[in-house]
Amino acid sequence: MKTLNIVSVCGSGTVTSSMIANKVKDLLEDNGFNAKTVEVNPGGVDGVLSSGSYDMIVHTSPLISTYDIPTINAVGFLTGMGEEEFIEELLATAKDLVG
């Protein structure tokens, strides 16, 4: 099965993005997907995207630009308010990407 490469973005690119990345990776793996993550701040997204092949972005901070891969606002996954909607969007996007 294809491994989904995911960029996790928060304001500093450390604590929150790591927490979201781990939760996303665990959730995807629990649902039959392989996933790898990288954590960055909004200013680091362009650099990461130019250095590799990524499938989606999950973010808790506003993104600086628009991107040609799916972007999902993960604030609900962090706060619990809107968590179900985030999970549904994440799993639907993963299914679309894997085909």
PDB file of C-alpha atoms in Angstrom:
ATOM      1  CA  MET A   1       0.000   0.000   0.000  1.00  0.00           C
ATOM      2  CA  LYS A   2       1.143   3.532  -0.751  1.00  0.00           C
ATOM      3  CA  THR A   3       2.577   5.518   2.139  1.00  0.00           C
ATOM      4  CA  LEU A   4       0.957   8.931   2.575  1.00  0.00           C
ATOM      5  CA  ASN A   5       3.495  11.685   3.174  1.00  0.00           C
ATOM      6  CA  ILE A   6       1.970  14.401   5.317  1.00  0.00           C
ATOM      7  CA  VAL A   7       3.178  17.858   6.327  1.00  0.00           C
ATOM      8  CA  SER A   8       1.971  18.921   9.785  1.00  0.00           C
ATOM      9  CA  VAL A   9       2.037  22.695  10.361  1.00  0.00           C
ATOM     10  CA  CYS A  10       1.743  24.758  13.542  1.00  0.00           C
ATOM     11  CA  GLY A  11       2.931  28.214  14.534  1.00  0.00           C
ATOM     12  CA  SER A  12       6.367  27.148  15.740  1.00  0.00           C
ATOM     13  CA  GLY A  13       6.709  23.846  13.893  1.00  0.00           C
ATOM     14  CA  THR A  14       7.418  21.911  17.077  1.00  0.00           C
ATOM     15  CA  VAL A  15       5.044  20.878  19.852  1.00  0.00           C
ATOM     16  CA  THR A  16       1.577  21.200  18.335  1.00  0.00           C
ATOM     17  CA  SER A  17       2.602  20.004  14.883  1.00  0.00           C
ATOM     18  CA  SER A  18       4.316  16.963  16.438  1.00  0.00           C
ATOM     19  CA  MET A  19       1.245  16.144  18.501  1.00  0.00           C
ATOM     20  CA  ILE A  20      -1.072  16.495  15.496  1.00  0.00           C
ATOM     21  CA  ALA A  21       1.350  14.525  13.296  1.00  0.00           C
ATOM     22  CA  ASN A  22       1.414  11.627  15.749  1.00  0.00           C
ATOM     23  CA  LYS A  23      -2.378  11.599  16.168  1.00  0.00           C
ATOM     24  CA  VAL A  24      -2.891  11.761  12.383  1.00  0.00           C
ATOM     25  CA  LYS A  25      -0.385   8.988  11.755  1.00  0.00           C
ATOM     26  CA  ASP A  26      -1.979   6.754  14.424  1.00  0.00           C
ATOM     27  CA  LEU A  27      -5.494   7.425  13.134  1.00  0.00           C
ATOM     28  CA  LEU A  28      -4.515   6.662   9.553  1.00  0.00           C
ATOM     29  CA  GLU A  29      -2.669   3.496  10.536  1.00  0.00           C
ATOM     30  CA  ASP A  30      -5.674   2.368  12.610  1.00  0.00           C
ATOM     31  CA  ASN A  31      -7.719   2.731   9.416  1.00  0.00           C
ATOM     32  CA  GLY A  32      -5.360   0.758   7.170  1.00  0.00           C
ATOM     33  CA  PHE A  33      -3.144   3.520   5.759  1.00  0.00           C
ATOM     34  CA  ASN A  34       0.621   3.877   5.974  1.00  0.00           C
ATOM     35  CA  ALA A  35       1.739   7.397   6.846  1.00  0.00           C
ATOM     36  CA  LYS A  36       4.918   9.397   7.349  1.00  0.00           C
ATOM     37  CA  THR A  37       4.906  12.924   8.706  1.00  0.00           C
ATOM     38  CA  VAL A  38       7.151  15.949   8.868  1.00  0.00           C
ATOM     39  CA  GLU A  39       6.536  18.937  11.136  1.00  0.00           C
ATOM     40  CA  VAL A  40       7.158  22.576  10.171  1.00  0.00           C
ATOM     41  CA  ASN A  41       5.998  26.126  10.840  1.00  0.00           C
ATOM     42  CA  PRO A  42       4.038  28.014   8.154  1.00  0.00           C
ATOM     43  CA  GLY A  43       7.227  29.556   6.760  1.00  0.00           C
ATOM     44  CA  GLY A  44       8.788  26.141   6.266  1.00  0.00           C
ATOM     45  CA  VAL A  45       6.048  24.592   4.135  1.00  0.00           C
ATOM     46  CA  ASP A  46       7.405  25.741   0.764  1.00  0.00           C
ATOM     47  CA  GLY A  47      10.882  24.407   1.566  1.00  0.00           C
ATOM     48  CA  VAL A  48       9.586  21.028   2.667  1.00  0.00           C
ATOM     49  CA  LEU A  49       7.313  20.704  -0.354  1.00  0.00           C
ATOM     50  CA  SER A  50      10.165  21.554  -2.726  1.00  0.00           C
ATOM     51  CA  SER A  51      12.440  18.941  -1.157  1.00  0.00           C
ATOM     52  CA  GLY A  52      10.136  15.955  -1.426  1.00  0.00           C
ATOM     53  CA  SER A  53       6.876  14.442  -2.520  1.00  0.00           C
ATOM     54  CA  TYR A  54       4.018  15.129  -0.116  1.00  0.00           C
ATOM     55  CA  ASP A  55       0.379  14.136  -0.346  1.00  0.00           C
ATOM     56  CA  MET A  56      -1.394  16.475   2.080  1.00  0.00           C
ATOM     57  CA  ILE A  57      -0.982  19.210   4.660  1.00  0.00           C
ATOM     58  CA  VAL A  58      -2.684  19.256   8.061  1.00  0.00           C
ATOM     59  CA  HIS A  59      -2.412  22.574   9.869  1.00  0.00           C
ATOM     60  CA  THR A  60      -3.356  24.361  13.077  1.00  0.00           C
ATOM     61  CA  SER A  61      -1.926  27.717  11.977  1.00  0.00           C
ATOM     62  CA  PRO A  62      -2.910  29.685   8.879  1.00  0.00           C
ATOM     63  CA  LEU A  63      -0.890  28.760   5.808  1.00  0.00           C
ATOM     64  CA  ILE A  64       1.078  31.474   4.008  1.00  0.00           C
ATOM     65  CA  SER A  65       0.106  30.310   0.532  1.00  0.00           C
ATOM     66  CA  THR A  66      -2.224  27.958  -1.301  1.00  0.00           C
ATOM     67  CA  TYR A  67      -0.905  24.591  -2.413  1.00  0.00           C
ATOM     68  CA  ASP A  68      -1.735  22.053  -5.076  1.00  0.00           C
ATOM     69  CA  ILE A  69      -2.167  19.253  -2.539  1.00  0.00           C
ATOM     70  CA  PRO A  70      -5.069  18.849  -0.103  1.00  0.00           C
ATOM     71  CA  THR A  71      -4.876  21.026   3.016  1.00  0.00           C
ATOM     72  CA  ILE A  72      -6.954  20.210   6.076  1.00  0.00           C
ATOM     73  CA  ASN A  73      -7.460  22.505   9.048  1.00  0.00           C
ATOM     74  CA  ALA A  74      -6.605  20.386  12.102  1.00  0.00           C
ATOM     75  CA  VAL A  75      -7.672  22.798  14.859  1.00  0.00           C
ATOM     76  CA  GLY A  76     -10.666  20.571  15.591  1.00  0.00           C
ATOM     77  CA  PHE A  77      -8.348  17.611  16.117  1.00  0.00           C
ATOM     78  CA  LEU A  78      -6.405  19.691  18.628  1.00  0.00           C
ATOM     79  CA  THR A  79      -9.336  21.172  20.548  1.00  0.00           C
ATOM     80  CA  GLY A  80     -11.936  18.440  20.177  1.00  0.00           C
ATOM     81  CA  MET A  81     -14.439  20.953  18.762  1.00  0.00           C
ATOM     82  CA  GLY A  82     -15.024  19.705  15.224  1.00  0.00           C
ATOM     83  CA  GLU A  83     -12.873  16.621  15.714  1.00  0.00           C
ATOM     84  CA  GLU A  84     -15.337  14.281  13.959  1.00  0.00           C
ATOM     85  CA  GLU A  85     -15.434  16.542  10.907  1.00  0.00           C
ATOM     86  CA  PHE A  86     -11.635  16.610  10.766  1.00  0.00           C
ATOM     87  CA  ILE A  87     -11.435  12.816  11.026  1.00  0.00           C
ATOM     88  CA  GLU A  88     -14.026  12.361   8.282  1.00  0.00           C
ATOM     89  CA  GLU A  89     -12.186  14.787   5.976  1.00  0.00           C
ATOM     90  CA  LEU A  90      -8.806  13.192   6.729  1.00  0.00           C
ATOM     91  CA  LEU A  91     -10.024   9.657   6.008  1.00  0.00           C
ATOM     92  CA  ALA A  92     -11.897  10.706   2.859  1.00  0.00           C
ATOM     93  CA  THR A  93      -8.804  12.531   1.583  1.00  0.00           C
ATOM     94  CA  ALA A  94      -6.588   9.538   2.360  1.00  0.00           C
ATOM     95  CA  LYS A  95      -8.957   7.235   0.455  1.00  0.00           C
ATOM     96  CA  ASP A  96      -8.955   9.593  -2.531  1.00  0.00           C
ATOM     97  CA  LEU A  97      -5.159   9.790  -2.532  1.00  0.00           C
ATOM     98  CA  VAL A  98      -4.631   6.040  -2.301  1.00  0.00           C
ATOM     99  CA  GLY A  99      -7.238   5.366  -4.959  1.00  0.00           C
TER     100      GLY A  99
END
